[in-house]
Amino acid sequence: MHHRLDALLPLAGAILFVMLWWLLALSGVIDPVLMPAPQDAAVALWKGFADGTLTHDFWQTVWRTVLSFVIATAIGVPLGIALGSSSRVYAAVEFVIDFFRSTPASALFPMFLVIFGVGEKTKIAVAAFGAALVILFNVAYGVMNAKKTRQAAAHVMGAGRLRIMVDVTLWESLPQTFVGMRSGISLALVIVIVAEMFIGSTDGLGQRVINAQMVFDMPLMYAAIFAAGALGYGLNLLFLVIERRFVHWGGK
Amino acid sequence: MTSHSPGSPHITIRGLTKAFAGVPLYDGFNLDFARGRITSIFGPNGCGKSTLINMIAGLMPMDGGQVLFDGKTLRETVIGYVFQNYRDALFPWKRAIDNIAYPLVRAGMDRAAIDARVDELVTSFDIGFDLKRYPYELSGGQQQLVSIMRALAPRPEVLFLDEPFSALDYEMTLSMRDKLQEVFHATGVTMILVSHDLEEAVYLADHVLMLTRRPTRIAEVIDFGAPRPRTSATLSEPGFVRAKAHALDVFQREVRRAP
């Protein structure tokens, strides 16, 4: 009986959170205009998806995030493999990459605006740039830390350098590559949301959040925030599932 | 023309030189390994037992010297290598059976020939677990058995074993020793075994190669001719006890010798 309740534990926190929110809204300590009751936000969420406005924003954000991620992966994975397979090249560029990876991507918006202009391109370019660096770093790390014993085993069994790379090193780097892709898509989502808020957007969850705030439609603002949160959580979960499926041997 | 009878030189090492950070480990080292015999290598810590077989197997470059297998170079020779750490040596993304088939795929064999060879190995090893499993689903002993099967798959001329049982518990070690002897009996493959366990080094070997501290030389080659299959009874026979005691004497003499 104890164990059956344990399975419900993760729900307890969520219920507690909504209860606290509800009580706080009910108490009237905070102006109801600023903080609507949870059921109002839920209704706004339902309506937003029912009439298609939030649905459209949601898919716009998904589209931008996924596109940025795909570009970032296409750039980050091959570059990461190239960097990781040569410790000298890696040593030469590590500082530059680490520096830009540590630079907040949002600080690069003005620069990208100059290059790509106000529009879709800038949002996607900045998000792809940020995500690509994270992916690149993780792939390079995975390649560099491939088990030497496994490479030696392949060597003894007659595999040449390229063979070892394809048959062993790339597989060895997969777990770390997945970590990079998971961090990369999370970062891409963050950057896309910020870009939608501040870089001339007409749609997207970021734009919806800030628009709702400006017209004081608080239930809608919370609804859009919740949608963005669910999207982030969902993407992370999706990648964990894919990871477990494809890298079932990771860490073993 | 080299003779191919058992016991004749199979691997010849001439003028092997290797230094680490300017400190010589091997300096003009000469050695022959006998064909169709098990030679175990034993010596003080840091004398370069693993380094020696890694250089012979081409896993580590030599600074100088020559290693030939029946007069052939390593490139022209099929070898097998069993690593100490089976967990790091098997490919965890491949099922056990595909691990075993890997060197055959690399050798360019066709699917039917590969399947036939793997079946043959499975039959001769008489294994009692499912090879469709992934390595991490197997016990340590089973994983090392898969490693040995993988190393033997391409019918190597020489099988190198680097402390193959040191990560296993004693019970498993005993049964693996038996398995290895069976393999040796069935294939007659030349085996070179690095061991840090003197009992094992003597028990399994025809020749125990005793090495000195660095710069490494041969302290002595102790021959142990007990008939095979050897069993746990062998461990208490006078011949074994004498050989092991002698090996221990040589070892202690070398350990005490001022570096």
Short mmCIF file of C-alpha atoms in Angstrom, two decimals:
data_model
loop_
_atom_site.label_atom_id
_atom_site.label_comp_id
_atom_site.label_asym_id
_atom_site.label_seq_id
_atom_site.Cartn_x
_atom_site.Cartn_y
_atom_site.Cartn_z
CA MET A 1 0.00 0.00 0.00
CA HIS A 2 2.90 2.22 0.84
CA HIS A 3 4.44 1.50 -2.55
CA ARG A 4 1.26 2.19 -4.45
CA LEU A 5 1.17 5.66 -2.96
CA ASP A 6 4.84 6.19 -3.77
CA ALA A 7 4.08 6.03 -7.48
CA LEU A 8 1.82 9.04 -7.05
CA LEU A 9 4.48 11.10 -5.25
CA PRO A 10 5.53 13.13 -8.32
CA LEU A 11 1.91 14.26 -8.65
CA ALA A 12 1.84 15.44 -5.05
CA GLY A 13 4.25 18.31 -5.73
CA ALA A 14 2.22 19.46 -8.71
CA ILE A 15 -1.06 19.33 -6.77
CA LEU A 16 0.56 21.18 -3.87
CA PHE A 17 1.83 23.85 -6.23
CA VAL A 18 -1.59 24.43 -7.81
CA MET A 19 -3.25 24.43 -4.36
CA LEU A 20 -0.84 27.07 -3.09
CA TRP A 21 -1.42 29.17 -6.19
CA TRP A 22 -5.16 28.79 -5.80
CA LEU A 23 -5.07 29.71 -2.08
CA LEU A 24 -2.85 32.70 -2.77
CA ALA A 25 -5.20 33.93 -5.50
CA LEU A 26 -8.22 33.29 -3.24
CA SER A 27 -6.70 35.16 -0.31
CA GLY A 28 -6.54 38.34 -2.39
CA VAL A 29 -3.07 39.21 -1.03
CA ILE A 30 -1.96 39.71 -4.60
CA ASP A 31 -4.02 41.80 -7.01
CA PRO A 32 -6.16 39.33 -9.02
CA VAL A 33 -5.31 41.31 -12.15
CA LEU A 34 -1.66 40.39 -11.65
CA MET A 35 -2.28 36.88 -10.44
CA PRO A 36 -5.41 35.15 -11.64
CA ALA A 37 -6.63 31.92 -10.13
CA PRO A 38 -5.24 28.73 -11.67
CA GLN A 39 -8.60 27.81 -13.14
CA ASP A 40 -8.66 31.10 -15.07
CA ALA A 41 -5.26 30.33 -16.56
CA ALA A 42 -6.43 26.80 -17.36
CA VAL A 43 -9.49 28.16 -19.14
CA ALA A 44 -7.31 30.59 -21.11
CA LEU A 45 -5.03 27.68 -22.04
CA TRP A 46 -7.98 25.60 -23.17
CA LYS A 47 -9.49 28.47 -25.17
CA GLY A 48 -6.15 29.39 -26.71
CA PHE A 49 -5.70 25.87 -28.03
CA ALA A 50 -9.39 25.50 -28.92
CA ASP A 51 -9.56 28.66 -31.05
CA GLY A 52 -6.13 27.99 -32.52
CA THR A 53 -4.23 31.12 -31.44
CA LEU A 54 -1.99 29.34 -28.92
CA THR A 55 -1.84 26.31 -31.19
CA HIS A 56 -0.39 28.44 -33.95
CA ASP A 57 2.10 30.10 -31.59
CA PHE A 58 3.05 26.74 -30.13
CA TRP A 59 3.84 25.20 -33.51
CA GLN A 60 5.70 28.31 -34.66
CA THR A 61 7.97 28.01 -31.65
CA VAL A 62 8.37 24.27 -32.19
CA TRP A 63 9.21 24.85 -35.85
CA ARG A 64 11.86 27.50 -35.07
CA THR A 65 13.39 25.44 -32.28
CA VAL A 66 13.53 22.26 -34.32
CA LEU A 67 14.91 24.04 -37.39
CA SER A 68 17.64 25.71 -35.28
CA PHE A 69 18.41 22.38 -33.68
CA VAL A 70 18.67 20.57 -37.01
CA ILE A 71 21.06 23.22 -38.35
CA ALA A 72 23.04 23.13 -35.09
CA THR A 73 23.32 19.33 -35.26
CA ALA A 74 24.33 19.40 -38.93
CA ILE A 75 27.16 21.80 -38.04
CA GLY A 76 28.05 20.67 -34.52
CA VAL A 77 28.31 16.91 -34.99
CA PRO A 78 30.77 16.78 -37.93
CA LEU A 79 32.84 19.65 -36.53
CA GLY A 80 32.86 17.99 -33.10
CA ILE A 81 34.09 14.73 -34.60
CA ALA A 82 36.82 16.55 -36.51
CA LEU A 83 37.89 18.51 -33.42
CA GLY A 84 37.74 15.52 -31.11
CA SER A 85 39.84 13.31 -33.33
CA SER A 86 42.80 15.66 -33.29
CA SER A 87 43.99 16.73 -29.88
CA ARG A 88 46.23 19.37 -31.46
CA VAL A 89 43.43 21.02 -33.44
CA TYR A 90 41.28 20.84 -30.33
CA ALA A 91 43.96 22.50 -28.21
CA ALA A 92 44.25 25.25 -30.81
CA VAL A 93 40.55 26.17 -30.93
CA GLU A 94 39.35 25.15 -27.48
CA PHE A 95 39.67 28.64 -26.02
CA VAL A 96 37.78 30.38 -28.83
CA ILE A 97 34.94 27.86 -28.75
CA ASP A 98 34.75 27.87 -24.97
CA PHE A 99 34.68 31.66 -25.01
CA PHE A 100 31.77 31.88 -27.43
CA ARG A 101 29.98 29.07 -25.68
CA SER A 102 30.23 31.06 -22.45
CA THR A 103 29.03 34.25 -24.14
CA PRO A 104 25.28 34.67 -23.56
CA ALA A 105 23.70 34.04 -26.96
CA SER A 106 21.30 36.91 -26.29
CA ALA A 107 24.26 39.30 -26.37
CA LEU A 108 24.78 38.30 -29.98
CA PHE A 109 21.32 39.36 -31.17
CA PRO A 110 22.40 42.83 -32.36
CA MET A 111 25.29 41.35 -34.32
CA PHE A 112 23.07 38.75 -35.96
CA LEU A 113 20.44 41.43 -36.67
CA VAL A 114 23.04 43.37 -38.63
CA ILE A 115 23.94 40.26 -40.62
CA PHE A 116 20.53 38.66 -41.15
CA GLY A 117 18.12 41.57 -40.72
CA VAL A 118 14.90 41.65 -38.71
CA GLY A 119 13.07 38.41 -39.35
CA GLU A 120 13.01 34.65 -39.08
CA LYS A 121 16.63 34.22 -40.11
CA THR A 122 18.10 36.04 -37.13
CA LYS A 123 16.08 34.09 -34.56
CA ILE A 124 17.02 30.78 -36.08
CA ALA A 125 20.64 31.76 -36.68
CA VAL A 126 21.26 32.81 -33.05
CA ALA A 127 19.53 29.73 -31.66
CA ALA A 128 21.42 27.47 -34.07
CA PHE A 129 24.71 29.18 -33.19
CA GLY A 130 24.23 28.70 -29.45
CA ALA A 131 23.06 25.11 -29.78
CA ALA A 132 25.79 24.21 -32.29
CA LEU A 133 28.55 25.19 -29.85
CA VAL A 134 27.04 23.08 -27.07
CA ILE A 135 26.64 20.09 -29.38
CA LEU A 136 30.11 20.53 -30.86
CA PHE A 137 31.73 20.59 -27.45
CA ASN A 138 29.96 17.48 -26.27
CA VAL A 139 30.66 15.52 -29.45
CA ALA A 140 34.34 16.48 -29.37
CA TYR A 141 34.51 15.47 -25.72
CA GLY A 142 32.86 12.13 -26.48
CA VAL A 143 35.24 11.42 -29.35
CA MET A 144 38.30 12.37 -27.29
CA ASN A 145 37.26 10.20 -24.38
CA ALA A 146 36.50 7.09 -26.40
CA LYS A 147 37.84 4.03 -24.59
CA LYS A 148 41.40 3.37 -25.72
CA THR A 149 41.01 -0.34 -24.99
CA ARG A 150 38.13 -0.66 -27.46
CA GLN A 151 40.11 1.14 -30.14
CA ALA A 152 43.06 -1.14 -29.41
CA ALA A 153 40.79 -4.19 -29.64
CA ALA A 154 39.55 -3.09 -33.08
CA HIS A 155 43.14 -2.39 -34.14
CA VAL A 156 44.27 -5.89 -33.18
CA MET A 157 41.35 -7.31 -35.15
CA GLY A 158 42.62 -5.64 -38.29
CA ALA A 159 40.72 -2.33 -38.36
CA GLY A 160 42.53 0.65 -39.86
CA ARG A 161 42.26 4.23 -38.58
CA LEU A 162 39.11 5.13 -40.49
CA ARG A 163 37.52 1.79 -39.54
CA ILE A 164 38.27 2.35 -35.88
CA MET A 165 36.67 5.79 -36.17
CA VAL A 166 33.48 4.39 -37.73
CA ASP A 167 33.26 1.12 -35.80
CA VAL A 168 34.36 2.27 -32.37
CA THR A 169 34.99 5.96 -31.78
CA LEU A 170 31.70 7.24 -33.19
CA TRP A 171 29.76 4.71 -31.15
CA GLU A 172 31.78 5.60 -28.09
CA SER A 173 30.92 9.27 -28.55
CA LEU A 174 27.17 8.64 -28.92
CA PRO A 175 26.20 8.93 -25.23
CA GLN A 176 27.96 12.29 -24.93
CA THR A 177 26.54 13.37 -28.30
CA PHE A 178 23.05 12.77 -26.96
CA VAL A 179 23.82 14.82 -23.87
CA GLY A 180 24.93 17.62 -26.21
CA MET A 181 21.82 17.36 -28.36
CA ARG A 182 19.56 17.42 -25.33
CA SER A 183 21.30 20.52 -23.92
CA GLY A 184 21.37 21.99 -27.42
CA ILE A 185 17.64 21.78 -28.04
CA SER A 186 16.90 23.21 -24.58
CA LEU A 187 19.16 26.14 -25.29
CA ALA A 188 17.64 26.60 -28.75
CA LEU A 189 14.18 26.83 -27.16
CA VAL A 190 15.36 29.46 -24.66
CA ILE A 191 16.91 31.57 -27.40
CA VAL A 192 13.89 31.21 -29.71
CA ILE A 193 11.49 32.31 -26.94
CA VAL A 194 13.63 35.38 -26.14
CA ALA A 195 13.96 36.20 -29.84
CA GLU A 196 10.19 35.96 -30.29
CA MET A 197 9.73 38.44 -27.45
CA PHE A 198 12.11 41.10 -28.62
CA ILE A 199 12.96 40.67 -32.27
CA GLY A 200 9.98 41.83 -34.32
CA SER A 201 7.81 38.74 -34.08
CA THR A 202 4.16 38.39 -34.91
CA ASP A 203 3.77 34.89 -33.53
CA GLY A 204 5.37 32.28 -31.31
CA LEU A 205 4.99 31.55 -27.60
CA GLY A 206 7.52 34.21 -26.60
CA GLN A 207 5.62 36.83 -28.51
CA ARG A 208 2.34 35.60 -26.97
CA VAL A 209 3.71 35.83 -23.44
CA ILE A 210 4.93 39.39 -23.81
CA ASN A 211 1.84 40.52 -25.75
CA ALA A 212 -0.50 39.13 -23.10
CA GLN A 213 1.54 40.89 -20.45
CA MET A 214 1.35 44.23 -22.30
CA VAL A 215 -2.44 44.09 -22.59
CA PHE A 216 -2.74 42.77 -19.04
CA ASP A 217 -4.35 39.51 -20.14
CA MET A 218 -2.76 37.64 -17.25
CA PRO A 219 -4.59 34.32 -17.65
CA LEU A 220 -3.36 34.15 -21.24
CA MET A 221 0.17 35.09 -20.18
CA TYR A 222 0.26 32.23 -17.67
CA ALA A 223 -1.28 29.92 -20.23
CA ALA A 224 1.46 30.77 -22.76
CA ILE A 225 4.16 30.35 -20.09
CA PHE A 226 2.72 26.96 -19.23
CA ALA A 227 2.67 25.97 -22.90
CA ALA A 228 6.35 26.98 -23.22
CA GLY A 229 7.20 25.01 -20.09
CA ALA A 230 5.36 21.95 -21.34
CA LEU A 231 7.20 22.25 -24.64
CA GLY A 232 10.61 22.39 -22.92
CA TYR A 233 9.73 19.48 -20.67
CA GLY A 234 8.37 17.48 -23.58
CA LEU A 235 11.44 18.01 -25.75
CA ASN A 236 13.72 16.93 -22.92
CA LEU A 237 11.60 13.84 -22.28
CA LEU A 238 11.55 12.99 -25.98
CA PHE A 239 15.33 13.11 -26.13
CA LEU A 240 15.69 11.00 -23.01
CA VAL A 241 13.45 8.35 -24.55
CA ILE A 242 15.38 8.38 -27.85
CA GLU A 243 18.63 8.24 -25.90
CA ARG A 244 17.57 5.25 -23.86
CA ARG A 245 16.48 3.50 -27.01
CA PHE A 246 19.61 4.13 -29.08
CA VAL A 247 22.28 4.22 -26.40
CA HIS A 248 20.93 1.45 -24.20
CA TRP A 249 24.52 0.42 -23.58
CA GLY A 250 25.62 3.88 -22.41
CA GLY A 251 27.76 3.86 -19.27
CA LYS A 252 27.98 0.07 -19.33
CA MET B 1 63.70 -22.38 -43.44
CA THR B 2 62.07 -22.53 -40.06
CA SER B 3 60.88 -25.75 -38.57
CA HIS B 4 57.16 -25.83 -37.76
CA SER B 5 57.26 -28.49 -35.10
CA PRO B 6 55.78 -27.62 -31.70
CA GLY B 7 58.32 -26.01 -29.44
CA SER B 8 60.30 -24.48 -32.29
CA PRO B 9 60.62 -20.68 -32.25
CA HIS B 10 57.43 -19.00 -33.40
CA ILE B 11 57.96 -15.40 -32.45
CA THR B 12 61.48 -14.01 -32.59
CA ILE B 13 62.31 -10.71 -30.96
CA ARG B 14 65.66 -9.16 -31.83
CA GLY B 15 67.23 -5.99 -30.48
CA LEU B 16 64.00 -4.65 -28.98
CA THR B 17 64.46 -1.18 -27.55
CA LYS B 18 61.93 0.90 -25.68
CA ALA B 19 62.33 3.86 -23.35
CA PHE B 20 59.80 5.90 -21.41
CA ALA B 21 60.75 9.53 -20.86
CA GLY B 22 64.39 8.73 -21.56
CA VAL B 23 64.49 5.84 -19.07
CA PRO B 24 65.25 2.59 -20.89
CA LEU B 25 62.76 -0.21 -20.31
CA TYR B 26 64.04 -2.60 -22.96
CA ASP B 27 67.52 -2.19 -24.40
CA GLY B 28 68.63 -4.68 -27.04
CA PHE B 29 66.18 -7.32 -25.80
CA ASN B 30 66.19 -10.73 -27.55
CA LEU B 31 63.65 -13.48 -27.01
CA ASP B 32 62.00 -16.42 -28.76
CA PHE B 33 58.49 -17.65 -28.01
CA ALA B 34 57.88 -21.34 -28.60
CA ARG B 35 55.29 -22.52 -31.10
CA GLY B 36 52.25 -24.32 -29.81
CA ARG B 37 53.13 -23.66 -26.21
CA ILE B 38 51.76 -21.49 -23.45
CA THR B 39 54.40 -19.05 -22.28
CA SER B 40 53.51 -16.96 -19.27
CA ILE B 41 55.31 -13.75 -18.44
CA PHE B 42 55.99 -12.89 -14.83
CA GLY B 43 58.12 -10.24 -13.19
CA PRO B 44 58.36 -7.35 -10.75
CA ASN B 45 55.92 -4.47 -10.97
CA GLY B 46 56.81 -2.01 -13.70
CA CYS B 47 59.15 -4.37 -15.57
CA GLY B 48 57.00 -3.96 -18.64
CA LYS B 49 55.17 -7.28 -19.00
CA SER B 50 52.15 -5.74 -20.68
CA THR B 51 54.34 -3.29 -22.58
CA LEU B 52 56.20 -6.27 -24.05
CA ILE B 53 53.14 -8.04 -25.40
CA ASN B 54 51.60 -4.74 -26.49
CA MET B 55 54.67 -4.03 -28.59
CA ILE B 56 54.64 -7.53 -30.06
CA ALA B 57 50.92 -7.18 -30.84
CA GLY B 58 51.44 -3.76 -32.41
CA LEU B 59 49.43 -1.83 -29.82
CA MET B 60 52.42 0.20 -28.75
CA PRO B 61 55.31 1.39 -30.95
CA MET B 62 58.82 0.04 -30.41
CA ASP B 63 61.73 2.46 -30.39
CA GLY B 64 63.87 -0.08 -32.20
CA GLY B 65 64.27 -3.75 -32.98
CA GLN B 66 62.36 -6.36 -34.88
CA VAL B 67 59.56 -8.81 -34.13
CA LEU B 68 58.83 -11.60 -36.59
CA PHE B 69 56.25 -14.38 -36.61
CA ASP B 70 57.79 -17.30 -38.51
CA GLY B 71 59.80 -14.70 -40.34
CA LYS B 72 56.64 -12.72 -41.22
CA THR B 73 55.80 -9.25 -40.04
CA LEU B 74 52.82 -8.52 -37.78
CA ARG B 75 50.87 -7.19 -40.79
CA GLU B 76 51.11 -10.58 -42.43
CA THR B 77 50.06 -12.42 -39.28
CA VAL B 78 46.67 -13.02 -37.71
CA ILE B 79 46.78 -12.54 -33.96
CA GLY B 80 44.24 -12.56 -31.17
CA TYR B 81 44.34 -10.47 -28.02
CA VAL B 82 42.36 -10.86 -24.82
CA PHE B 83 42.36 -7.76 -22.65
CA GLN B 84 42.31 -7.67 -18.88
CA ASN B 85 39.31 -5.41 -18.79
CA TYR B 86 36.69 -7.23 -20.83
CA ARG B 87 34.13 -4.55 -20.03
CA ASP B 88 36.22 -1.97 -21.87
CA ALA B 89 37.31 -4.31 -24.64
CA LEU B 90 33.99 -5.71 -25.86
CA PHE B 91 31.71 -3.50 -27.95
CA PRO B 92 28.63 -2.94 -25.77
CA TRP B 93 26.56 -1.72 -28.73
CA LYS B 94 26.93 -5.12 -30.38
CA ARG B 95 25.35 -8.34 -29.19
CA ALA B 96 27.81 -10.94 -27.90
CA ILE B 97 27.50 -12.94 -31.10
CA ASP B 98 28.25 -9.88 -33.24
CA ASN B 99 31.27 -9.14 -31.07
CA ILE B 100 32.57 -12.59 -31.84
CA ALA B 101 31.87 -12.12 -35.55
CA TYR B 102 33.55 -8.71 -35.72
CA PRO B 103 37.11 -9.83 -36.62
CA LEU B 104 35.62 -12.10 -39.29
CA VAL B 105 33.69 -9.20 -40.79
CA ARG B 106 36.92 -7.17 -40.76
CA ALA B 107 38.69 -10.02 -42.52
CA GLY B 108 36.16 -9.71 -45.33
CA MET B 109 34.50 -13.11 -44.89
CA ASP B 110 31.02 -13.55 -46.33
CA ARG B 111 27.99 -13.94 -44.11
CA ALA B 112 27.65 -17.70 -44.54
CA ALA B 113 31.30 -18.33 -43.69
CA ILE B 114 31.03 -16.05 -40.66
CA ASP B 115 27.95 -17.85 -39.39
CA ALA B 116 29.62 -21.22 -39.89
CA ARG B 117 32.73 -20.15 -37.98
CA VAL B 118 30.71 -18.64 -35.14
CA ASP B 119 28.60 -21.80 -34.89
CA GLU B 120 31.77 -23.85 -34.74
CA LEU B 121 33.10 -21.71 -31.87
CA VAL B 122 29.81 -21.89 -30.00
CA THR B 123 29.84 -25.68 -30.28
CA SER B 124 33.45 -26.10 -29.21
CA PHE B 125 33.07 -23.73 -26.26
CA ASP B 126 29.86 -25.42 -25.14
CA ILE B 127 28.56 -22.20 -23.66
CA GLY B 128 25.47 -22.15 -21.53
CA PHE B 129 24.23 -18.62 -22.09
CA ASP B 130 22.46 -16.69 -24.81
CA LEU B 131 24.88 -15.00 -27.23
CA LYS B 132 22.06 -12.79 -28.52
CA ARG B 133 22.45 -10.80 -25.33
CA TYR B 134 24.46 -7.63 -25.04
CA PRO B 135 27.78 -7.89 -23.16
CA TYR B 136 26.51 -5.85 -20.22
CA GLU B 137 23.76 -8.41 -19.69
CA LEU B 138 26.37 -11.13 -19.10
CA SER B 139 28.44 -11.95 -16.03
CA GLY B 140 32.13 -11.06 -15.91
CA GLY B 141 33.22 -14.61 -16.68
CA GLN B 142 30.77 -14.86 -19.58
CA GLN B 143 32.02 -11.56 -20.97
CA GLN B 144 35.63 -12.72 -20.82
CA LEU B 145 34.60 -15.97 -22.50
CA VAL B 146 33.06 -13.90 -25.31
CA SER B 147 36.36 -11.94 -25.49
CA ILE B 148 38.32 -15.16 -25.85
CA MET B 149 35.93 -16.47 -28.51
CA ARG B 150 36.24 -13.17 -30.38
CA ALA B 151 40.03 -13.38 -30.23
CA LEU B 152 40.01 -16.98 -31.48
CA ALA B 153 37.40 -16.47 -34.22
CA PRO B 154 39.84 -15.62 -37.04
CA ARG B 155 42.03 -18.64 -36.13
CA PRO B 156 44.99 -16.60 -34.92
CA GLU B 157 48.53 -17.95 -35.01
CA VAL B 158 49.21 -16.39 -31.65
CA LEU B 159 46.86 -15.57 -28.80
CA PHE B 160 47.92 -12.85 -26.38
CA LEU B 161 46.28 -12.71 -22.98
CA ASP B 162 46.93 -9.73 -20.72
CA GLU B 163 45.98 -10.73 -17.16
CA PRO B 164 42.77 -12.18 -18.55
CA PHE B 165 41.32 -13.45 -15.27
CA SER B 166 42.45 -10.80 -12.82
CA ALA B 167 39.07 -9.07 -12.81
CA LEU B 168 37.20 -12.30 -12.04
CA ASP B 169 36.49 -13.94 -8.72
CA TYR B 170 38.46 -17.06 -7.76
CA GLU B 171 35.70 -19.54 -8.57
CA MET B 172 35.30 -18.07 -12.04
CA THR B 173 39.08 -17.90 -12.49
CA LEU B 174 39.39 -21.64 -11.87
CA SER B 175 36.78 -22.53 -14.45
CA MET B 176 38.25 -20.09 -16.95
CA ARG B 177 41.67 -21.69 -16.56
CA ASP B 178 40.10 -25.02 -17.46
CA LYS B 179 38.38 -23.43 -20.44
CA LEU B 180 41.63 -21.92 -21.63
CA GLN B 181 43.40 -25.27 -21.37
CA GLU B 182 40.60 -26.87 -23.40
CA VAL B 183 41.02 -24.21 -26.05
CA PHE B 184 44.75 -24.80 -26.06
CA HIS B 185 44.26 -28.54 -26.36
CA ALA B 186 41.79 -28.13 -29.22
CA THR B 187 43.67 -25.50 -31.23
CA GLY B 188 47.32 -25.80 -30.25
CA VAL B 189 47.57 -22.05 -30.72
CA THR B 190 50.71 -20.36 -29.40
CA MET B 191 49.68 -18.50 -26.27
CA ILE B 192 51.42 -15.69 -24.48
CA LEU B 193 49.96 -14.94 -21.09
CA VAL B 194 50.80 -12.01 -18.85
CA SER B 195 49.93 -12.85 -15.28
CA HIS B 196 50.40 -11.19 -11.94
CA ASP B 197 49.45 -14.41 -10.16
CA LEU B 198 52.43 -16.76 -9.82
CA GLU B 199 50.25 -19.81 -9.23
CA GLU B 200 48.38 -19.15 -12.46
CA ALA B 201 51.56 -18.29 -14.38
CA VAL B 202 53.09 -21.68 -13.52
CA TYR B 203 49.88 -23.73 -13.61
CA LEU B 204 48.95 -22.78 -17.16
CA ALA B 205 52.41 -22.53 -18.71
CA ASP B 206 54.86 -24.72 -20.52
CA HIS B 207 57.43 -21.99 -20.06
CA VAL B 208 57.44 -19.26 -17.41
CA LEU B 209 59.37 -16.25 -18.59
CA MET B 210 60.78 -14.52 -15.50
CA LEU B 211 61.73 -10.90 -16.11
CA THR B 212 64.05 -8.62 -14.12
CA ARG B 213 63.53 -5.06 -12.98
CA ARG B 214 64.10 -2.43 -15.62
CA PRO B 215 66.04 -2.18 -17.82
CA THR B 216 64.30 -5.47 -18.35
CA ARG B 217 66.17 -8.67 -19.12
CA ILE B 218 65.28 -12.32 -18.88
CA ALA B 219 66.02 -13.54 -15.36
CA GLU B 220 65.23 -17.13 -16.20
CA VAL B 221 62.91 -19.29 -18.27
CA ILE B 222 61.39 -21.97 -16.07
CA ASP B 223 59.99 -25.00 -17.86
CA PHE B 224 56.98 -26.73 -16.37
CA GLY B 225 56.14 -29.95 -18.13
CA ALA B 226 53.23 -31.39 -16.14
CA PRO B 227 50.85 -33.28 -18.42
CA ARG B 228 47.58 -31.68 -19.52
CA PRO B 229 44.81 -31.33 -18.71
CA ARG B 230 46.05 -29.99 -15.43
CA THR B 231 43.55 -29.92 -12.60
CA SER B 232 43.37 -28.58 -9.08
CA ALA B 233 45.26 -31.76 -8.10
CA THR B 234 48.18 -30.43 -10.16
CA LEU B 235 48.46 -27.55 -7.71
CA SER B 236 49.60 -29.89 -4.93
CA GLU B 237 51.89 -32.14 -6.98
CA PRO B 238 55.61 -31.98 -6.10
CA GLY B 239 56.59 -30.90 -9.61
CA PHE B 240 54.26 -27.90 -9.49
CA VAL B 241 55.22 -26.97 -5.95
CA ARG B 242 58.91 -27.11 -6.87
CA ALA B 243 58.50 -25.05 -10.04
CA LYS B 244 56.43 -22.46 -8.22
CA ALA B 245 58.90 -22.27 -5.30
CA HIS B 246 61.75 -21.83 -7.73
CA ALA B 247 59.87 -19.12 -9.61
CA LEU B 248 59.20 -17.36 -6.34
CA ASP B 249 62.92 -17.49 -5.48
CA VAL B 250 63.83 -15.96 -8.82
CA PHE B 251 61.12 -13.33 -8.41
CA GLN B 252 62.22 -12.33 -4.91
CA ARG B 253 65.85 -12.20 -5.95
CA GLU B 254 64.89 -9.79 -8.73
CA VAL B 255 62.67 -7.69 -6.52
CA ARG B 256 65.43 -7.27 -3.92
CA ARG B 257 68.07 -6.46 -6.48
CA ALA B 258 68.89 -2.76 -6.23
CA PRO B 259 67.36 -0.90 -9.16
#
